[in-house]
mmCIF file with all atom_site columns, C-alpha atoms in Angstrom:
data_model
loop_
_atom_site.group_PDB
_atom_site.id
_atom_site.type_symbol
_atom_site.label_atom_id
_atom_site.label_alt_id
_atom_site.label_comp_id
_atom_site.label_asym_id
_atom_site.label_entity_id
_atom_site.label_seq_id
_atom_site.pdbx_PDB_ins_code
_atom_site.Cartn_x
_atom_site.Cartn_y
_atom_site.Cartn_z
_atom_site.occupancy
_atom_site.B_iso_or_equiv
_atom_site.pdbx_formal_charge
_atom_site.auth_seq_id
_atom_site.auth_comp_id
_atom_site.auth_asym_id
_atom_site.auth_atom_id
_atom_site.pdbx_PDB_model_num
ATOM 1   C CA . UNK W 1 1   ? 109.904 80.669  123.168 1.00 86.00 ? 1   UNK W CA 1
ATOM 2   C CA . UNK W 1 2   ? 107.814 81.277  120.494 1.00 96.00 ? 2   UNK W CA 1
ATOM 3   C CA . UNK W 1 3   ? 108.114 82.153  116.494 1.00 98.00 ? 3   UNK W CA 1
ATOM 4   C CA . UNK W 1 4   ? 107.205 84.851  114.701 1.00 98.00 ? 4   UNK W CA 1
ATOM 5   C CA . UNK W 1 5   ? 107.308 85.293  110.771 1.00 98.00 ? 5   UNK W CA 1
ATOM 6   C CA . UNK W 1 6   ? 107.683 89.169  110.167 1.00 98.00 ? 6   UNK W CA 1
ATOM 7   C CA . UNK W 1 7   ? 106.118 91.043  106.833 1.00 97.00 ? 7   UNK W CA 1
ATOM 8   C CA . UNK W 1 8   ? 106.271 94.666  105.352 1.00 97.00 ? 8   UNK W CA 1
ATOM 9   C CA . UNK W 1 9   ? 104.356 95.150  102.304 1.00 96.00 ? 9   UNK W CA 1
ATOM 10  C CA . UNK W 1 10  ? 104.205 98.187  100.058 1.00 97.00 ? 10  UNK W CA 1
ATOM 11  C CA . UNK W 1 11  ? 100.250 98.391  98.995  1.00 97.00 ? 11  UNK W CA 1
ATOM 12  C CA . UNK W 1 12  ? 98.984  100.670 96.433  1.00 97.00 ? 12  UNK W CA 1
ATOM 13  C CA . UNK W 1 13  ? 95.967  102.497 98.297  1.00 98.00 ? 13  UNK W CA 1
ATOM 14  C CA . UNK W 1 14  ? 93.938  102.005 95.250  1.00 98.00 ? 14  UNK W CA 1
ATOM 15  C CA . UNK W 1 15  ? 94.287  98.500  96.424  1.00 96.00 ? 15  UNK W CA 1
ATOM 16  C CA . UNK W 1 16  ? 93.828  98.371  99.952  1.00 97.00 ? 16  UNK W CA 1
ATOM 17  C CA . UNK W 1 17  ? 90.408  96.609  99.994  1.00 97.00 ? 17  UNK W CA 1
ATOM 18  C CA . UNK W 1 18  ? 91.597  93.661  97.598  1.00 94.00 ? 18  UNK W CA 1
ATOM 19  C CA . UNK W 1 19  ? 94.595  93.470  99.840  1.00 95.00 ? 19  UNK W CA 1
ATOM 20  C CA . UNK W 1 20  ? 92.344  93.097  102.892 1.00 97.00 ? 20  UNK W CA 1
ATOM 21  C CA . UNK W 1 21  ? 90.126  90.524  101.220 1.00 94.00 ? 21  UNK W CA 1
ATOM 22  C CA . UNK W 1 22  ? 93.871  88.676  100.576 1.00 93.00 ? 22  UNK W CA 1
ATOM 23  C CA . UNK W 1 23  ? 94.664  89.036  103.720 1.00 96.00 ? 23  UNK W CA 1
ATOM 24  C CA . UNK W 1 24  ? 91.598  88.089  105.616 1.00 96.00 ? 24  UNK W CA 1
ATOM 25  C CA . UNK W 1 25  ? 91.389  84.702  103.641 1.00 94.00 ? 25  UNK W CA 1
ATOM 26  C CA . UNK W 1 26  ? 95.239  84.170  104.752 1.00 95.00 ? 26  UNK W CA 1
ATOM 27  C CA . UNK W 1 27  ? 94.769  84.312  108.020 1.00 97.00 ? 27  UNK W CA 1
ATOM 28  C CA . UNK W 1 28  ? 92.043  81.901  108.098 1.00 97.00 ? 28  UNK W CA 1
ATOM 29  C CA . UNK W 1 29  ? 94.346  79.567  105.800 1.00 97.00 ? 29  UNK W CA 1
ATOM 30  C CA . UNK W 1 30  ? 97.147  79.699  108.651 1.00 98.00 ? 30  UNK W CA 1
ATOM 31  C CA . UNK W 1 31  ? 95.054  79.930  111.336 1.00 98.00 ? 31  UNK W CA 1
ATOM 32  C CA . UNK W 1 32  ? 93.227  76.630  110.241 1.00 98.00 ? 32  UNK W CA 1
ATOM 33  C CA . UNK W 1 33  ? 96.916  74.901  109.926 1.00 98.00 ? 33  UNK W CA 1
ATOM 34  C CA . UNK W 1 34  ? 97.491  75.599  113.354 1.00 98.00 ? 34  UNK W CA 1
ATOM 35  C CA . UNK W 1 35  ? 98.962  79.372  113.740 1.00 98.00 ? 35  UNK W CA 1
ATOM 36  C CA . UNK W 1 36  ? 98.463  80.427  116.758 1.00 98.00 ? 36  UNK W CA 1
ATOM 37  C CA . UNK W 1 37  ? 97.914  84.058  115.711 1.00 98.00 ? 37  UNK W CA 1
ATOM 38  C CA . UNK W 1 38  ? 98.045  86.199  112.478 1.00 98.00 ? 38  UNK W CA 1
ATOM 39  C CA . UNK W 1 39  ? 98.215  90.189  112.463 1.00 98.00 ? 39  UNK W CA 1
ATOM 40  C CA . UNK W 1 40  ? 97.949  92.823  109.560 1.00 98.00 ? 40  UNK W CA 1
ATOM 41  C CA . UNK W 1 41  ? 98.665  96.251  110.392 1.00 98.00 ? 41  UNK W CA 1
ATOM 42  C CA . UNK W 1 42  ? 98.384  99.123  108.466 1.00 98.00 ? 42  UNK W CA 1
ATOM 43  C CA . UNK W 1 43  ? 100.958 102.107 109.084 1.00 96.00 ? 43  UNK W CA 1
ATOM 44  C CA . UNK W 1 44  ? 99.398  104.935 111.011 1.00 95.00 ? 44  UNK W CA 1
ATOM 45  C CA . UNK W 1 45  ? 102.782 106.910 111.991 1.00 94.00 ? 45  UNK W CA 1
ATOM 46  C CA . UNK W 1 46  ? 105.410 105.686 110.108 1.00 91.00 ? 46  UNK W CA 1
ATOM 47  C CA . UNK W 1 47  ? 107.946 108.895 108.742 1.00 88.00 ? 47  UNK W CA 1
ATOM 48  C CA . UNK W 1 48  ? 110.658 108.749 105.930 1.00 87.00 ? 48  UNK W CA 1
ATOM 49  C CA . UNK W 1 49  ? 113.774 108.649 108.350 1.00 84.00 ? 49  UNK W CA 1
ATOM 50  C CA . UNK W 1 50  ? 116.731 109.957 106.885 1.00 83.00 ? 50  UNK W CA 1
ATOM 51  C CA . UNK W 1 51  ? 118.912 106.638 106.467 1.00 85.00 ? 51  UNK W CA 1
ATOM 52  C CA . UNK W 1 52  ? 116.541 103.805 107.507 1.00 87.00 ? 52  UNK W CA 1
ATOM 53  C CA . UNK W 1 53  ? 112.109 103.567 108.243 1.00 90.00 ? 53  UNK W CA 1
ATOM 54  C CA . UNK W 1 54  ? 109.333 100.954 106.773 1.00 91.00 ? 54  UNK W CA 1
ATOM 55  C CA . UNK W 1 55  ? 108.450 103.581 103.887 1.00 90.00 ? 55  UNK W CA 1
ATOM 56  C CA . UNK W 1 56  ? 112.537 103.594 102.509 1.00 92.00 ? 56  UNK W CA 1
ATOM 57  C CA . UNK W 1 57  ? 112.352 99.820  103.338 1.00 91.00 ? 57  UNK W CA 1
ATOM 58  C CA . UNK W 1 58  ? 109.881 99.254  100.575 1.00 93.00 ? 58  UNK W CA 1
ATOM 59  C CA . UNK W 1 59  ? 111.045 102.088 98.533  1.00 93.00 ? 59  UNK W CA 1
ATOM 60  C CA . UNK W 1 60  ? 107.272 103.263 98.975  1.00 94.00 ? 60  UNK W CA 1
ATOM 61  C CA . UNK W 1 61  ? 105.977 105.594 96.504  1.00 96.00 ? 61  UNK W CA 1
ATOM 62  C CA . UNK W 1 62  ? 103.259 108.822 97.190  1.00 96.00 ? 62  UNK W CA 1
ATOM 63  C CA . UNK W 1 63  ? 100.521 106.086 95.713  1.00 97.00 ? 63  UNK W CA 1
ATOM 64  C CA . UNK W 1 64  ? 101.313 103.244 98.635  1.00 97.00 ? 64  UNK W CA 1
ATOM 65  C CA . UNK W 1 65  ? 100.583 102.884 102.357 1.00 97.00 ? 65  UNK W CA 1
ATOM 66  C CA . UNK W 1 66  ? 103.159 100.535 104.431 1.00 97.00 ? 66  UNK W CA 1
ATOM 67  C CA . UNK W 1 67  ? 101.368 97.159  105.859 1.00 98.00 ? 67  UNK W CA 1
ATOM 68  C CA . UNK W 1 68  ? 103.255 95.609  109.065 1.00 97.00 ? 68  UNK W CA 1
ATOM 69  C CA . UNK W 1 69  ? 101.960 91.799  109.536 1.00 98.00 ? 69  UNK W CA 1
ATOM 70  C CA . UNK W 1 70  ? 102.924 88.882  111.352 1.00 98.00 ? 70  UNK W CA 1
ATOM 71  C CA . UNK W 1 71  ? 102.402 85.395  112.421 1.00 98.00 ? 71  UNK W CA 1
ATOM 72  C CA . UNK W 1 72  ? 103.108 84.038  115.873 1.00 98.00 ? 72  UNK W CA 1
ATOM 73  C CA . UNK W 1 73  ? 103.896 80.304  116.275 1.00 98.00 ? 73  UNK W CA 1
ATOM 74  C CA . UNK W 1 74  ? 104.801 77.553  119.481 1.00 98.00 ? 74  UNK W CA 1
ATOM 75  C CA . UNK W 1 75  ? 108.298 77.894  117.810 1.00 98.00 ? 75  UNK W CA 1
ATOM 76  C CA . UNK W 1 76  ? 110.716 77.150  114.465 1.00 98.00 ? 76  UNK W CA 1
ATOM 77  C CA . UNK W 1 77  ? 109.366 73.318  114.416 1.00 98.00 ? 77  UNK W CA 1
ATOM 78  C CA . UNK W 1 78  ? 105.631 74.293  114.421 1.00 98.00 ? 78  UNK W CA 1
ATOM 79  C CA . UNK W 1 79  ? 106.033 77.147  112.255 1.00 98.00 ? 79  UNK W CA 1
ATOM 80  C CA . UNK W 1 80  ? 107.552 74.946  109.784 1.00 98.00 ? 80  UNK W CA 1
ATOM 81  C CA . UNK W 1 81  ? 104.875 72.407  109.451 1.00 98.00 ? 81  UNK W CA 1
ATOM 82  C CA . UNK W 1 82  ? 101.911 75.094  109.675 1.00 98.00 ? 82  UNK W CA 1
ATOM 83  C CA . UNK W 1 83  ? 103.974 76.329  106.179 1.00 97.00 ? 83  UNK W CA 1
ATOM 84  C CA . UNK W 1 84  ? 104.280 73.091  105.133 1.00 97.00 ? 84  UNK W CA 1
ATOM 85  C CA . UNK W 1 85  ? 100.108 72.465  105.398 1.00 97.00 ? 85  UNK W CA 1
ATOM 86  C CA . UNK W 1 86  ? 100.031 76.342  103.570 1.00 96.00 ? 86  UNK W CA 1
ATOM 87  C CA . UNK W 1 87  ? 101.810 76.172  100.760 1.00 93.00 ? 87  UNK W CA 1
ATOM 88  C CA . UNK W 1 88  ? 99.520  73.053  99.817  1.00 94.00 ? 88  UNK W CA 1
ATOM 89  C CA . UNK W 1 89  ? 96.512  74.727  100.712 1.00 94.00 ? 89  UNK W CA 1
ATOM 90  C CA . UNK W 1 90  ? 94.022  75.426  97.590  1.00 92.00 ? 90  UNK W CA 1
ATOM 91  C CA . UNK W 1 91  ? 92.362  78.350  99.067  1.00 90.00 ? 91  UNK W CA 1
ATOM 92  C CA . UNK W 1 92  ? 96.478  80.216  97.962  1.00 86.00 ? 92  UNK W CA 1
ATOM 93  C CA . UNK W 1 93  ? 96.424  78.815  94.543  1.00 80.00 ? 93  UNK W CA 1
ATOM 94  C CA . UNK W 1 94  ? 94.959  82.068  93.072  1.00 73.00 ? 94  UNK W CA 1
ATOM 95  C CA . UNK W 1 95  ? 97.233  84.245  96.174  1.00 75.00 ? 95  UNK W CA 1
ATOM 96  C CA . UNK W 1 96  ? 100.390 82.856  94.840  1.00 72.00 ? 96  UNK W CA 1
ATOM 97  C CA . UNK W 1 97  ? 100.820 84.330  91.435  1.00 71.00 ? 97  UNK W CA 1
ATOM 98  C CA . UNK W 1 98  ? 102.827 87.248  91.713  1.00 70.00 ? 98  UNK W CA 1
ATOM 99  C CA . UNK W 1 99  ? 100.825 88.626  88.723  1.00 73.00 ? 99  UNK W CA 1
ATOM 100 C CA . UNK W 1 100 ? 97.928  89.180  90.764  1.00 77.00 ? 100 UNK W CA 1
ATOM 101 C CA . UNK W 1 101 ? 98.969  89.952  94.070  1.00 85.00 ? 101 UNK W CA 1
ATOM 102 C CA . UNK W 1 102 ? 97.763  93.619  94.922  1.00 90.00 ? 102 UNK W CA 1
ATOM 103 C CA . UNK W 1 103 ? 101.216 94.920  95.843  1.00 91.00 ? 103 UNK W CA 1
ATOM 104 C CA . UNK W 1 104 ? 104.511 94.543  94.406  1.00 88.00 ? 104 UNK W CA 1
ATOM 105 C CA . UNK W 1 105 ? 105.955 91.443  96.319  1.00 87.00 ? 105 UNK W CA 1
ATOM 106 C CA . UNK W 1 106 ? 109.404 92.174  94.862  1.00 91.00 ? 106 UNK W CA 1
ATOM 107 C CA . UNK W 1 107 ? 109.473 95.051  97.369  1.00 92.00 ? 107 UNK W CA 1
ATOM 108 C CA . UNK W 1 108 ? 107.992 92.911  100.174 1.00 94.00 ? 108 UNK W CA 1
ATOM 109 C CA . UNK W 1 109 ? 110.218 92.592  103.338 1.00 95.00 ? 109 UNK W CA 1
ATOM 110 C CA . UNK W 1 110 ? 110.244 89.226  105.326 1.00 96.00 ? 110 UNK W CA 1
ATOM 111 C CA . UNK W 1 111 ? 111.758 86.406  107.441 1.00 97.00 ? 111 UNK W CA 1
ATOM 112 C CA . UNK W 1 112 ? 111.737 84.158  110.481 1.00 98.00 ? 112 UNK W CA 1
ATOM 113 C CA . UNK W 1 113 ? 112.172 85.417  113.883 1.00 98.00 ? 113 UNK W CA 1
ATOM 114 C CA . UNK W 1 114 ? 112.745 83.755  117.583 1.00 97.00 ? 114 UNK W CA 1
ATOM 115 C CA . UNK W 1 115 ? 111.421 85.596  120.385 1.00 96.00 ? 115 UNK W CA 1
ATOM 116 C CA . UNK W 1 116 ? 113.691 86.468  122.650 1.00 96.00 ? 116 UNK W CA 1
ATOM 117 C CA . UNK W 1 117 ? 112.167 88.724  124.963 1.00 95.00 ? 117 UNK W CA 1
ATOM 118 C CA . UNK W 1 118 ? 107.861 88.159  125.989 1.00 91.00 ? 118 UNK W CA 1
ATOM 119 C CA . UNK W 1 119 ? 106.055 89.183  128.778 1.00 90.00 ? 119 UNK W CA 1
#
């Protein structure tokens, strides 16, 4: 079964097109170390649930929009190599500072997944 590497971001809308340039050069940078694919979504109908949603996940604020992403791999053995080839890649040098990301990546949501159920 395959991999997947799961994201929400909290993105300032003020923002949105430098986080799209980000994004659009990340996606070639994993797709050119092998991912097989790499999705951003922006949320469309997402509502503040009363316990639990992707706005109180981020602890969004009335300025931010909710991104969803993710990154499908063959499985955990690929996925970890294709990060391996990533983190070296010079094309994230500038990406990786936390000062100049475009959202707050202290409030950014993420992990590892196996897929369990495909059809």
């Amino acid at each position: 079964m395959s991999y997947v590497d799961g994201f929400v971001v909290p993105v300032p809308k003020k923002k949105r097109a430098a986080y799209v340039r980000m994004a659009r050069t990340a996606a070639r940078v994993w797709k050119d170390h092998g991912a097989l694919d790499y999705n951003e979504c922006l949320a469309d109908d997402v509502s503040w649930g009363k316990r639990t949603s992707f706005p109180r996940s981020v602890k969004l604020k009335a300025s931010e929009e909710v991104w969803f992403s993710w990154i499908v791999y063959r499985n955990r053995k690929h996925r970890d190599a294709v990060m391996k080839k990533v983190m070296k890649d010079k094309r994230l040098a500038s990406m990786m500072d936390i000062r100049k990301m475009p959202f707050d990546a202290k409030r950014m949501i993420f992990g590892g997944f196996k897929v369990v159920v495909s059809l």
